[in-house]
């Protein structure tokens, strides 16, 4: 079991020493079995029902500790505090079952320029009996001084399908289910230390909650690709919208501005 509390402390203490222009080539592997009670907590906070199949977003939390180990390990060039999770894409080749033993592989990839700094991917793969079944690509941005500020024309919000009211303790509840105890999600005081007016919802909670809204309407194999636009402040309320496309759905979360935009495709 990865102790994420210690890793976050390590990140805070060593971040100022991290410099470099390349990602380490190291990777991490683990064998995982799903704890049904942990899965039930995750399903409850994200809005999924109880099923034998894992939600498409659930393996992300199984690999999250390995991801943080890589991003606090030797040779990683950026301090963990300040990295921005800007996108996440998950491809499920087939449903994963609760009782299946899962083989996880996590690696860093594709450090590249961005108009606001540099970005890179953390790629997590789940295999069962040697066959790849699930792939997650999380893209992180390292903002750098002097980078051009991103701008885009103001868009009109889509017509809402539902409104979700989010309690102030949502970040703590999702942290307990996911292991992601980044202080920006836990309490207004710790969030203010990083420049937020109050705690913000986890991006991966937002994605999971959106996917849960489609439960029962998704195929066995599909992809969910999202872009995280702006933080969701807690407590708060967001409007969810969904529109069918030729092979799936387009969806979004809005309040006074866009928070998340995503596509589900077969």
PDB file of C-alpha atoms in Angstrom:
ATOM      1  CA  UNK A   1       0.000   0.000   0.000  1.00  0.00           C
ATOM      2  CA  UNK A   2       1.366   3.401  -1.034  1.00  0.00           C
ATOM      3  CA  UNK A   3       1.387   5.961   1.785  1.00  0.00           C
ATOM      4  CA  UNK A   4       0.174   9.046  -0.089  1.00  0.00           C
ATOM      5  CA  UNK A   5       0.352  11.276   2.984  1.00  0.00           C
ATOM      6  CA  UNK A   6       4.108  10.705   3.168  1.00  0.00           C
ATOM      7  CA  UNK A   7       4.474  11.240  -0.579  1.00  0.00           C
ATOM      8  CA  UNK A   8       2.670  14.597  -0.432  1.00  0.00           C
ATOM      9  CA  UNK A   9       4.935  15.622   2.451  1.00  0.00           C
ATOM     10  CA  UNK A  10       7.960  14.555   0.421  1.00  0.00           C
ATOM     11  CA  UNK A  11       6.675  16.570  -2.538  1.00  0.00           C
ATOM     12  CA  UNK A  12       6.332  19.695  -0.391  1.00  0.00           C
ATOM     13  CA  UNK A  13       9.843  19.325   1.061  1.00  0.00           C
ATOM     14  CA  UNK A  14      11.724  18.453  -2.123  1.00  0.00           C
ATOM     15  CA  UNK A  15       9.783  20.357  -4.775  1.00  0.00           C
ATOM     16  CA  UNK A  16      12.069  23.407  -4.754  1.00  0.00           C
ATOM     17  CA  UNK A  17      15.044  21.221  -5.740  1.00  0.00           C
ATOM     18  CA  UNK A  18      13.431  19.697  -8.818  1.00  0.00           C
ATOM     19  CA  UNK A  19      14.770  20.914 -12.148  1.00  0.00           C
ATOM     20  CA  UNK A  20      15.263  19.336 -15.525  1.00  0.00           C
ATOM     21  CA  UNK A  21      14.147  19.009 -19.105  1.00  0.00           C
ATOM     22  CA  UNK A  22      13.427  15.296 -19.417  1.00  0.00           C
ATOM     23  CA  UNK A  23      11.114  12.730 -17.875  1.00  0.00           C
ATOM     24  CA  UNK A  24      12.643   9.676 -16.208  1.00  0.00           C
ATOM     25  CA  UNK A  25      12.240   6.424 -18.114  1.00  0.00           C
ATOM     26  CA  UNK A  26      11.359   4.462 -14.987  1.00  0.00           C
ATOM     27  CA  UNK A  27       7.966   2.792 -14.589  1.00  0.00           C
ATOM     28  CA  UNK A  28       6.108   0.988 -11.805  1.00  0.00           C
ATOM     29  CA  UNK A  29       4.057  -2.198 -11.708  1.00  0.00           C
ATOM     30  CA  UNK A  30       1.660  -3.708  -9.193  1.00  0.00           C
ATOM     31  CA  UNK A  31      -0.728  -6.613  -8.820  1.00  0.00           C
ATOM     32  CA  UNK A  32      -4.080  -5.505  -7.423  1.00  0.00           C
ATOM     33  CA  UNK A  33      -7.272  -7.155  -6.241  1.00  0.00           C
ATOM     34  CA  UNK A  34     -10.364  -5.032  -5.718  1.00  0.00           C
ATOM     35  CA  UNK A  35     -11.652  -4.547  -2.175  1.00  0.00           C
ATOM     36  CA  UNK A  36     -15.472  -4.632  -2.497  1.00  0.00           C
ATOM     37  CA  UNK A  37     -15.913  -2.280   0.466  1.00  0.00           C
ATOM     38  CA  UNK A  38     -13.529   0.268  -1.056  1.00  0.00           C
ATOM     39  CA  UNK A  39     -15.329  -0.029  -4.378  1.00  0.00           C
ATOM     40  CA  UNK A  40     -18.678   0.524  -2.633  1.00  0.00           C
ATOM     41  CA  UNK A  41     -17.392   3.752  -1.033  1.00  0.00           C
ATOM     42  CA  UNK A  42     -16.132   4.963  -4.397  1.00  0.00           C
ATOM     43  CA  UNK A  43     -19.398   4.094  -6.134  1.00  0.00           C
ATOM     44  CA  UNK A  44     -21.418   5.929  -3.492  1.00  0.00           C
ATOM     45  CA  UNK A  45     -19.493   9.207  -3.600  1.00  0.00           C
ATOM     46  CA  UNK A  46     -19.379   9.216  -7.431  1.00  0.00           C
ATOM     47  CA  UNK A  47     -22.990   8.200  -8.055  1.00  0.00           C
ATOM     48  CA  UNK A  48     -22.473   4.704  -9.498  1.00  0.00           C
ATOM     49  CA  UNK A  49     -24.750   1.801  -8.664  1.00  0.00           C
ATOM     50  CA  UNK A  50     -23.596  -1.506  -7.194  1.00  0.00           C
ATOM     51  CA  UNK A  51     -22.553  -3.864  -9.991  1.00  0.00           C
ATOM     52  CA  UNK A  52     -20.105  -6.679 -10.695  1.00  0.00           C
ATOM     53  CA  UNK A  53     -18.370  -4.471 -13.278  1.00  0.00           C
ATOM     54  CA  UNK A  54     -15.921  -1.770 -12.259  1.00  0.00           C
ATOM     55  CA  UNK A  55     -16.815   1.786 -13.305  1.00  0.00           C
ATOM     56  CA  UNK A  56     -14.511   2.860 -16.106  1.00  0.00           C
ATOM     57  CA  UNK A  57     -12.957   5.522 -13.840  1.00  0.00           C
ATOM     58  CA  UNK A  58     -12.311   3.239 -10.850  1.00  0.00           C
ATOM     59  CA  UNK A  59      -8.963   1.701 -11.963  1.00  0.00           C
ATOM     60  CA  UNK A  60      -7.572   5.252 -12.033  1.00  0.00           C
ATOM     61  CA  UNK A  61      -7.706   5.352  -8.223  1.00  0.00           C
ATOM     62  CA  UNK A  62      -6.062   1.909  -8.027  1.00  0.00           C
ATOM     63  CA  UNK A  63      -3.080   3.267  -9.944  1.00  0.00           C
ATOM     64  CA  UNK A  64      -3.030   6.731  -8.380  1.00  0.00           C
ATOM     65  CA  UNK A  65      -0.477   5.857  -5.696  1.00  0.00           C
ATOM     66  CA  UNK A  66       1.925   4.547  -8.345  1.00  0.00           C
ATOM     67  CA  UNK A  67       1.423   7.738 -10.363  1.00  0.00           C
ATOM     68  CA  UNK A  68       2.349   9.892  -7.359  1.00  0.00           C
ATOM     69  CA  UNK A  69       5.377   7.699  -6.615  1.00  0.00           C
ATOM     70  CA  UNK A  70       6.682   8.352 -10.135  1.00  0.00           C
ATOM     71  CA  UNK A  71       6.040  12.091  -9.848  1.00  0.00           C
ATOM     72  CA  UNK A  72       7.908  12.304  -6.539  1.00  0.00           C
ATOM     73  CA  UNK A  73      10.655   9.884  -7.507  1.00  0.00           C
ATOM     74  CA  UNK A  74      14.255  10.401  -8.648  1.00  0.00           C
ATOM     75  CA  UNK A  75      14.684  12.337 -11.855  1.00  0.00           C
ATOM     76  CA  UNK A  76      11.177  13.783 -12.067  1.00  0.00           C
ATOM     77  CA  UNK A  77      11.789  17.386 -13.163  1.00  0.00           C
ATOM     78  CA  UNK A  78       8.826  19.269 -11.671  1.00  0.00           C
ATOM     79  CA  UNK A  79       7.545  19.958  -8.162  1.00  0.00           C
ATOM     80  CA  UNK A  80       4.264  18.168  -7.556  1.00  0.00           C
ATOM     81  CA  UNK A  81       2.561  21.241  -6.013  1.00  0.00           C
ATOM     82  CA  UNK A  82       1.451  23.449  -8.869  1.00  0.00           C
ATOM     83  CA  UNK A  83       0.985  20.743 -11.505  1.00  0.00           C
ATOM     84  CA  UNK A  84      -2.430  21.125 -13.136  1.00  0.00           C
ATOM     85  CA  UNK A  85      -4.436  18.104 -14.268  1.00  0.00           C
ATOM     86  CA  UNK A  86      -5.768  19.403 -17.594  1.00  0.00           C
ATOM     87  CA  UNK A  87      -7.101  16.290 -19.343  1.00  0.00           C
ATOM     88  CA  UNK A  88      -7.875  12.616 -18.898  1.00  0.00           C
ATOM     89  CA  UNK A  89      -8.647   9.953 -21.486  1.00  0.00           C
ATOM     90  CA  UNK A  90      -9.683   6.401 -20.612  1.00  0.00           C
ATOM     91  CA  UNK A  91     -10.164   3.558 -23.101  1.00  0.00           C
ATOM     92  CA  UNK A  92     -11.886   0.401 -21.843  1.00  0.00           C
ATOM     93  CA  UNK A  93     -11.427  -2.548 -24.200  1.00  0.00           C
ATOM     94  CA  UNK A  94     -13.788  -4.683 -22.149  1.00  0.00           C
ATOM     95  CA  UNK A  95     -15.485  -4.488 -18.741  1.00  0.00           C
ATOM     96  CA  UNK A  96     -13.346  -5.323 -15.696  1.00  0.00           C
ATOM     97  CA  UNK A  97     -14.914  -7.518 -13.011  1.00  0.00           C
ATOM     98  CA  UNK A  98     -14.635  -7.133  -9.268  1.00  0.00           C
ATOM     99  CA  UNK A  99     -13.105 -10.592  -8.757  1.00  0.00           C
ATOM    100  CA  UNK A 100     -10.446 -10.329 -11.475  1.00  0.00           C
ATOM    101  CA  UNK A 101      -6.784  -9.892 -10.440  1.00  0.00           C
ATOM    102  CA  UNK A 102      -5.458  -6.782 -12.175  1.00  0.00           C
ATOM    103  CA  UNK A 103      -1.913  -6.056 -13.359  1.00  0.00           C
ATOM    104  CA  UNK A 104      -1.102  -2.318 -13.296  1.00  0.00           C
ATOM    105  CA  UNK A 105       1.695  -0.597 -15.199  1.00  0.00           C
ATOM    106  CA  UNK A 106       2.352   3.158 -14.829  1.00  0.00           C
ATOM    107  CA  UNK A 107       4.806   5.226 -16.868  1.00  0.00           C
ATOM    108  CA  UNK A 108       5.533   8.856 -17.782  1.00  0.00           C
ATOM    109  CA  UNK A 109       5.418   9.914 -21.427  1.00  0.00           C
ATOM    110  CA  UNK A 110       5.575  12.692 -24.015  1.00  0.00           C
ATOM    111  CA  UNK A 111       6.983  15.809 -22.354  1.00  0.00           C
ATOM    112  CA  UNK A 112       6.083  18.567 -24.812  1.00  0.00           C
ATOM    113  CA  UNK A 113       5.667  22.331 -25.086  1.00  0.00           C
ATOM    114  CA  UNK A 114       2.411  24.059 -24.166  1.00  0.00           C
ATOM    115  CA  UNK A 115       1.555  27.730 -24.696  1.00  0.00           C
ATOM    116  CA  UNK A 116       1.475  28.140 -20.898  1.00  0.00           C
ATOM    117  CA  UNK A 117       4.538  26.007 -20.107  1.00  0.00           C
ATOM    118  CA  UNK A 118       5.132  22.284 -20.570  1.00  0.00           C
ATOM    119  CA  UNK A 119       2.844  19.271 -20.347  1.00  0.00           C
ATOM    120  CA  UNK A 120       3.288  15.513 -20.087  1.00  0.00           C
ATOM    121  CA  UNK A 121       1.248  12.327 -19.752  1.00  0.00           C
ATOM    122  CA  UNK A 122       0.988   9.720 -17.030  1.00  0.00           C
ATOM    123  CA  UNK A 123      -0.098   6.462 -18.673  1.00  0.00           C
ATOM    124  CA  UNK A 124      -1.673   3.712 -16.587  1.00  0.00           C
ATOM    125  CA  UNK A 125      -2.423   0.331 -18.159  1.00  0.00           C
ATOM    126  CA  UNK A 126      -4.466  -2.502 -16.657  1.00  0.00           C
ATOM    127  CA  UNK A 127      -4.010  -6.028 -17.987  1.00  0.00           C
ATOM    128  CA  UNK A 128      -5.764  -9.262 -17.091  1.00  0.00           C
ATOM    129  CA  UNK A 129      -3.964 -12.565 -17.777  1.00  0.00           C
ATOM    130  CA  UNK A 130      -1.454 -10.726 -19.964  1.00  0.00           C
ATOM    131  CA  UNK A 131      -4.077  -8.990 -22.109  1.00  0.00           C
ATOM    132  CA  UNK A 132      -4.491  -5.202 -22.052  1.00  0.00           C
ATOM    133  CA  UNK A 133      -8.027  -4.325 -20.958  1.00  0.00           C
ATOM    134  CA  UNK A 134      -7.914  -0.655 -19.920  1.00  0.00           C
ATOM    135  CA  UNK A 135      -5.690   2.393 -20.559  1.00  0.00           C
ATOM    136  CA  UNK A 136      -5.726   5.774 -18.787  1.00  0.00           C
ATOM    137  CA  UNK A 137      -3.824   8.838 -20.021  1.00  0.00           C
ATOM    138  CA  UNK A 138      -3.734  11.773 -17.588  1.00  0.00           C
ATOM    139  CA  UNK A 139      -2.220  14.985 -18.947  1.00  0.00           C
ATOM    140  CA  UNK A 140      -0.580  17.447 -16.548  1.00  0.00           C
ATOM    141  CA  UNK A 141       0.526  21.019 -17.193  1.00  0.00           C
ATOM    142  CA  UNK A 142       3.544  22.657 -15.590  1.00  0.00           C
ATOM    143  CA  UNK A 143       2.940  26.392 -15.815  1.00  0.00           C
ATOM    144  CA  UNK A 144       6.092  28.412 -16.366  1.00  0.00           C
ATOM    145  CA  UNK A 145       6.830  32.122 -15.975  1.00  0.00           C
ATOM    146  CA  UNK A 146       6.529  34.251 -19.056  1.00  0.00           C
ATOM    147  CA  UNK A 147       4.315  31.753 -20.859  1.00  0.00           C
ATOM    148  CA  UNK A 148       1.497  33.217 -22.890  1.00  0.00           C
ATOM    149  CA  UNK A 149      -1.865  33.250 -21.182  1.00  0.00           C
ATOM    150  CA  UNK A 150      -4.397  30.959 -22.789  1.00  0.00           C
ATOM    151  CA  UNK A 151      -7.467  32.711 -24.091  1.00  0.00           C
ATOM    152  CA  UNK A 152     -10.617  31.586 -25.843  1.00  0.00           C
ATOM    153  CA  UNK A 153     -13.866  33.213 -26.919  1.00  0.00           C
ATOM    154  CA  UNK A 154     -16.646  33.120 -24.342  1.00  0.00           C
ATOM    155  CA  UNK A 155     -19.115  30.375 -25.210  1.00  0.00           C
ATOM    156  CA  UNK A 156     -22.755  30.095 -24.324  1.00  0.00           C
ATOM    157  CA  UNK A 157     -23.519  27.333 -21.825  1.00  0.00           C
ATOM    158  CA  UNK A 158     -25.399  24.304 -23.186  1.00  0.00           C
ATOM    159  CA  UNK A 159     -28.931  23.563 -22.048  1.00  0.00           C
ATOM    160  CA  UNK A 160     -28.684  21.719 -18.712  1.00  0.00           C
ATOM    161  CA  UNK A 161     -29.885  18.145 -18.316  1.00  0.00           C
ATOM    162  CA  UNK A 162     -29.514  18.221 -14.520  1.00  0.00           C
ATOM    163  CA  UNK A 163     -28.226  20.408 -11.687  1.00  0.00           C
ATOM    164  CA  UNK A 164     -25.996  18.907  -9.014  1.00  0.00           C
ATOM    165  CA  UNK A 165     -25.506  20.566  -5.630  1.00  0.00           C
ATOM    166  CA  UNK A 166     -22.111  19.728  -4.180  1.00  0.00           C
ATOM    167  CA  UNK A 167     -21.532  19.749  -0.395  1.00  0.00           C
ATOM    168  CA  UNK A 168     -18.530  21.326   1.256  1.00  0.00           C
ATOM    169  CA  UNK A 169     -17.153  17.963   2.409  1.00  0.00           C
ATOM    170  CA  UNK A 170     -17.213  16.395  -1.067  1.00  0.00           C
ATOM    171  CA  UNK A 171     -13.442  16.738  -1.462  1.00  0.00           C
ATOM    172  CA  UNK A 172     -12.806  14.948   1.830  1.00  0.00           C
ATOM    173  CA  UNK A 173     -15.274  12.182   0.957  1.00  0.00           C
ATOM    174  CA  UNK A 174     -13.725  11.580  -2.441  1.00  0.00           C
ATOM    175  CA  UNK A 175     -10.230  11.739  -0.925  1.00  0.00           C
ATOM    176  CA  UNK A 176     -11.211   8.966   1.504  1.00  0.00           C
ATOM    177  CA  UNK A 177     -12.430   6.829  -1.415  1.00  0.00           C
ATOM    178  CA  UNK A 178      -9.646   7.624  -3.884  1.00  0.00           C
ATOM    179  CA  UNK A 179      -6.540   8.274  -1.783  1.00  0.00           C
ATOM    180  CA  UNK A 180      -6.023  11.668  -3.438  1.00  0.00           C
ATOM    181  CA  UNK A 181      -5.526  13.891  -0.380  1.00  0.00           C
ATOM    182  CA  UNK A 182      -4.151  16.915  -2.159  1.00  0.00           C
ATOM    183  CA  UNK A 183      -4.793  19.771   0.330  1.00  0.00           C
ATOM    184  CA  UNK A 184      -6.549  21.926  -2.294  1.00  0.00           C
ATOM    185  CA  UNK A 185      -9.501  19.518  -2.075  1.00  0.00           C
ATOM    186  CA  UNK A 186      -9.781  19.064   1.683  1.00  0.00           C
ATOM    187  CA  UNK A 187     -10.445  22.326   3.486  1.00  0.00           C
ATOM    188  CA  UNK A 188     -10.872  26.052   2.716  1.00  0.00           C
ATOM    189  CA  UNK A 189      -7.773  26.987   4.727  1.00  0.00           C
ATOM    190  CA  UNK A 190      -5.462  24.544   2.951  1.00  0.00           C
ATOM    191  CA  UNK A 191      -6.962  25.481  -0.426  1.00  0.00           C
ATOM    192  CA  UNK A 192      -6.341  29.187   0.267  1.00  0.00           C
ATOM    193  CA  UNK A 193      -2.669  28.419   0.832  1.00  0.00           C
ATOM    194  CA  UNK A 194      -2.539  27.431  -2.854  1.00  0.00           C
ATOM    195  CA  UNK A 195      -4.503  30.414  -4.123  1.00  0.00           C
ATOM    196  CA  UNK A 196      -8.076  29.070  -4.168  1.00  0.00           C
ATOM    197  CA  UNK A 197     -10.881  30.920  -2.337  1.00  0.00           C
ATOM    198  CA  UNK A 198     -12.131  27.614  -0.901  1.00  0.00           C
ATOM    199  CA  UNK A 199     -11.707  23.874  -1.458  1.00  0.00           C
ATOM    200  CA  UNK A 200     -12.213  22.550  -4.994  1.00  0.00           C
ATOM    201  CA  UNK A 201     -13.663  19.283  -6.262  1.00  0.00           C
ATOM    202  CA  UNK A 202     -11.317  16.647  -7.666  1.00  0.00           C
ATOM    203  CA  UNK A 203     -11.277  16.644 -11.453  1.00  0.00           C
ATOM    204  CA  UNK A 204     -11.554  12.858 -11.518  1.00  0.00           C
ATOM    205  CA  UNK A 205     -14.619  13.029  -9.264  1.00  0.00           C
ATOM    206  CA  UNK A 206     -16.197  15.385 -11.805  1.00  0.00           C
ATOM    207  CA  UNK A 207     -15.415  12.971 -14.614  1.00  0.00           C
ATOM    208  CA  UNK A 208     -16.687   9.961 -12.681  1.00  0.00           C
ATOM    209  CA  UNK A 209     -19.919  11.737 -11.717  1.00  0.00           C
ATOM    210  CA  UNK A 210     -20.546  12.597 -15.369  1.00  0.00           C
ATOM    211  CA  UNK A 211     -19.954   8.998 -16.480  1.00  0.00           C
ATOM    212  CA  UNK A 212     -22.289   7.763 -13.734  1.00  0.00           C
ATOM    213  CA  UNK A 213     -25.063   9.830 -15.340  1.00  0.00           C
ATOM    214  CA  UNK A 214     -24.841   7.538 -18.390  1.00  0.00           C
ATOM    215  CA  UNK A 215     -24.908   4.270 -16.436  1.00  0.00           C
ATOM    216  CA  UNK A 216     -26.943   1.603 -18.224  1.00  0.00           C
ATOM    217  CA  UNK A 217     -26.511   3.323 -21.614  1.00  0.00           C
ATOM    218  CA  UNK A 218     -22.850   2.575 -22.320  1.00  0.00           C
ATOM    219  CA  UNK A 219     -21.346  -0.247 -24.407  1.00  0.00           C
ATOM    220  CA  UNK A 220     -18.888  -2.840 -23.126  1.00  0.00           C
ATOM    221  CA  UNK A 221     -15.965  -1.155 -24.901  1.00  0.00           C
ATOM    222  CA  UNK A 222     -15.732   2.633 -25.137  1.00  0.00           C
ATOM    223  CA  UNK A 223     -13.604   5.714 -24.477  1.00  0.00           C
ATOM    224  CA  UNK A 224     -14.205   8.757 -22.272  1.00  0.00           C
ATOM    225  CA  UNK A 225     -12.083  11.825 -23.042  1.00  0.00           C
ATOM    226  CA  UNK A 226     -12.387  14.997 -20.930  1.00  0.00           C
ATOM    227  CA  UNK A 227     -10.743  18.403 -20.641  1.00  0.00           C
ATOM    228  CA  UNK A 228     -10.757  20.103 -17.244  1.00  0.00           C
ATOM    229  CA  UNK A 229     -11.501  23.786 -17.788  1.00  0.00           C
ATOM    230  CA  UNK A 230     -11.861  25.509 -14.403  1.00  0.00           C
ATOM    231  CA  UNK A 231     -12.031  24.408 -10.756  1.00  0.00           C
ATOM    232  CA  UNK A 232     -15.394  23.581  -9.154  1.00  0.00           C
ATOM    233  CA  UNK A 233     -15.589  25.383  -5.797  1.00  0.00           C
ATOM    234  CA  UNK A 234     -17.054  23.611  -2.769  1.00  0.00           C
ATOM    235  CA  UNK A 235     -19.768  23.952  -1.664  1.00  0.00           C
ATOM    236  CA  UNK A 236     -21.422  24.858  -4.939  1.00  0.00           C
ATOM    237  CA  UNK A 237     -23.699  23.806  -7.768  1.00  0.00           C
ATOM    238  CA  UNK A 238     -23.014  22.795 -11.354  1.00  0.00           C
ATOM    239  CA  UNK A 239     -25.199  22.189 -14.391  1.00  0.00           C
ATOM    240  CA  UNK A 240     -24.691  18.930 -16.283  1.00  0.00           C
ATOM    241  CA  UNK A 241     -25.542  18.706 -19.970  1.00  0.00           C
ATOM    242  CA  UNK A 242     -25.448  15.793 -22.406  1.00  0.00           C
ATOM    243  CA  UNK A 243     -26.051  15.533 -26.134  1.00  0.00           C
ATOM    244  CA  UNK A 244     -26.062  12.331 -28.217  1.00  0.00           C
ATOM    245  CA  UNK A 245     -23.597  12.091 -31.105  1.00  0.00           C
ATOM    246  CA  UNK A 246     -23.205   9.595 -33.917  1.00  0.00           C
ATOM    247  CA  UNK A 247     -21.352   7.027 -31.812  1.00  0.00           C
ATOM    248  CA  UNK A 248     -21.759   8.253 -28.245  1.00  0.00           C
ATOM    249  CA  UNK A 249     -22.286  11.414 -26.227  1.00  0.00           C
ATOM    250  CA  UNK A 250     -20.926  14.884 -25.674  1.00  0.00           C
ATOM    251  CA  UNK A 251     -21.242  16.276 -22.149  1.00  0.00           C
ATOM    252  CA  UNK A 252     -20.212  19.226 -19.984  1.00  0.00           C
ATOM    253  CA  UNK A 253     -20.279  20.750 -16.508  1.00  0.00           C
ATOM    254  CA  UNK A 254     -20.977  24.482 -16.163  1.00  0.00           C
ATOM    255  CA  UNK A 255     -21.796  27.106 -13.580  1.00  0.00           C
ATOM    256  CA  UNK A 256     -20.878  30.688 -14.454  1.00  0.00           C
ATOM    257  CA  UNK A 257     -18.112  29.217 -16.644  1.00  0.00           C
ATOM    258  CA  UNK A 258     -17.194  25.827 -18.150  1.00  0.00           C
ATOM    259  CA  UNK A 259     -15.638  23.366 -15.706  1.00  0.00           C
ATOM    260  CA  UNK A 260     -15.384  20.197 -17.788  1.00  0.00           C
ATOM    261  CA  UNK A 261     -16.049  19.183 -21.378  1.00  0.00           C
ATOM    262  CA  UNK A 262     -16.038  15.568 -22.504  1.00  0.00           C
ATOM    263  CA  UNK A 263     -16.852  13.032 -25.181  1.00  0.00           C
ATOM    264  CA  UNK A 264     -17.898   9.391 -24.912  1.00  0.00           C
ATOM    265  CA  UNK A 265     -17.192   7.380 -28.074  1.00  0.00           C
ATOM    266  CA  UNK A 266     -17.353   3.729 -29.047  1.00  0.00           C
TER     267      UNK A 266
END
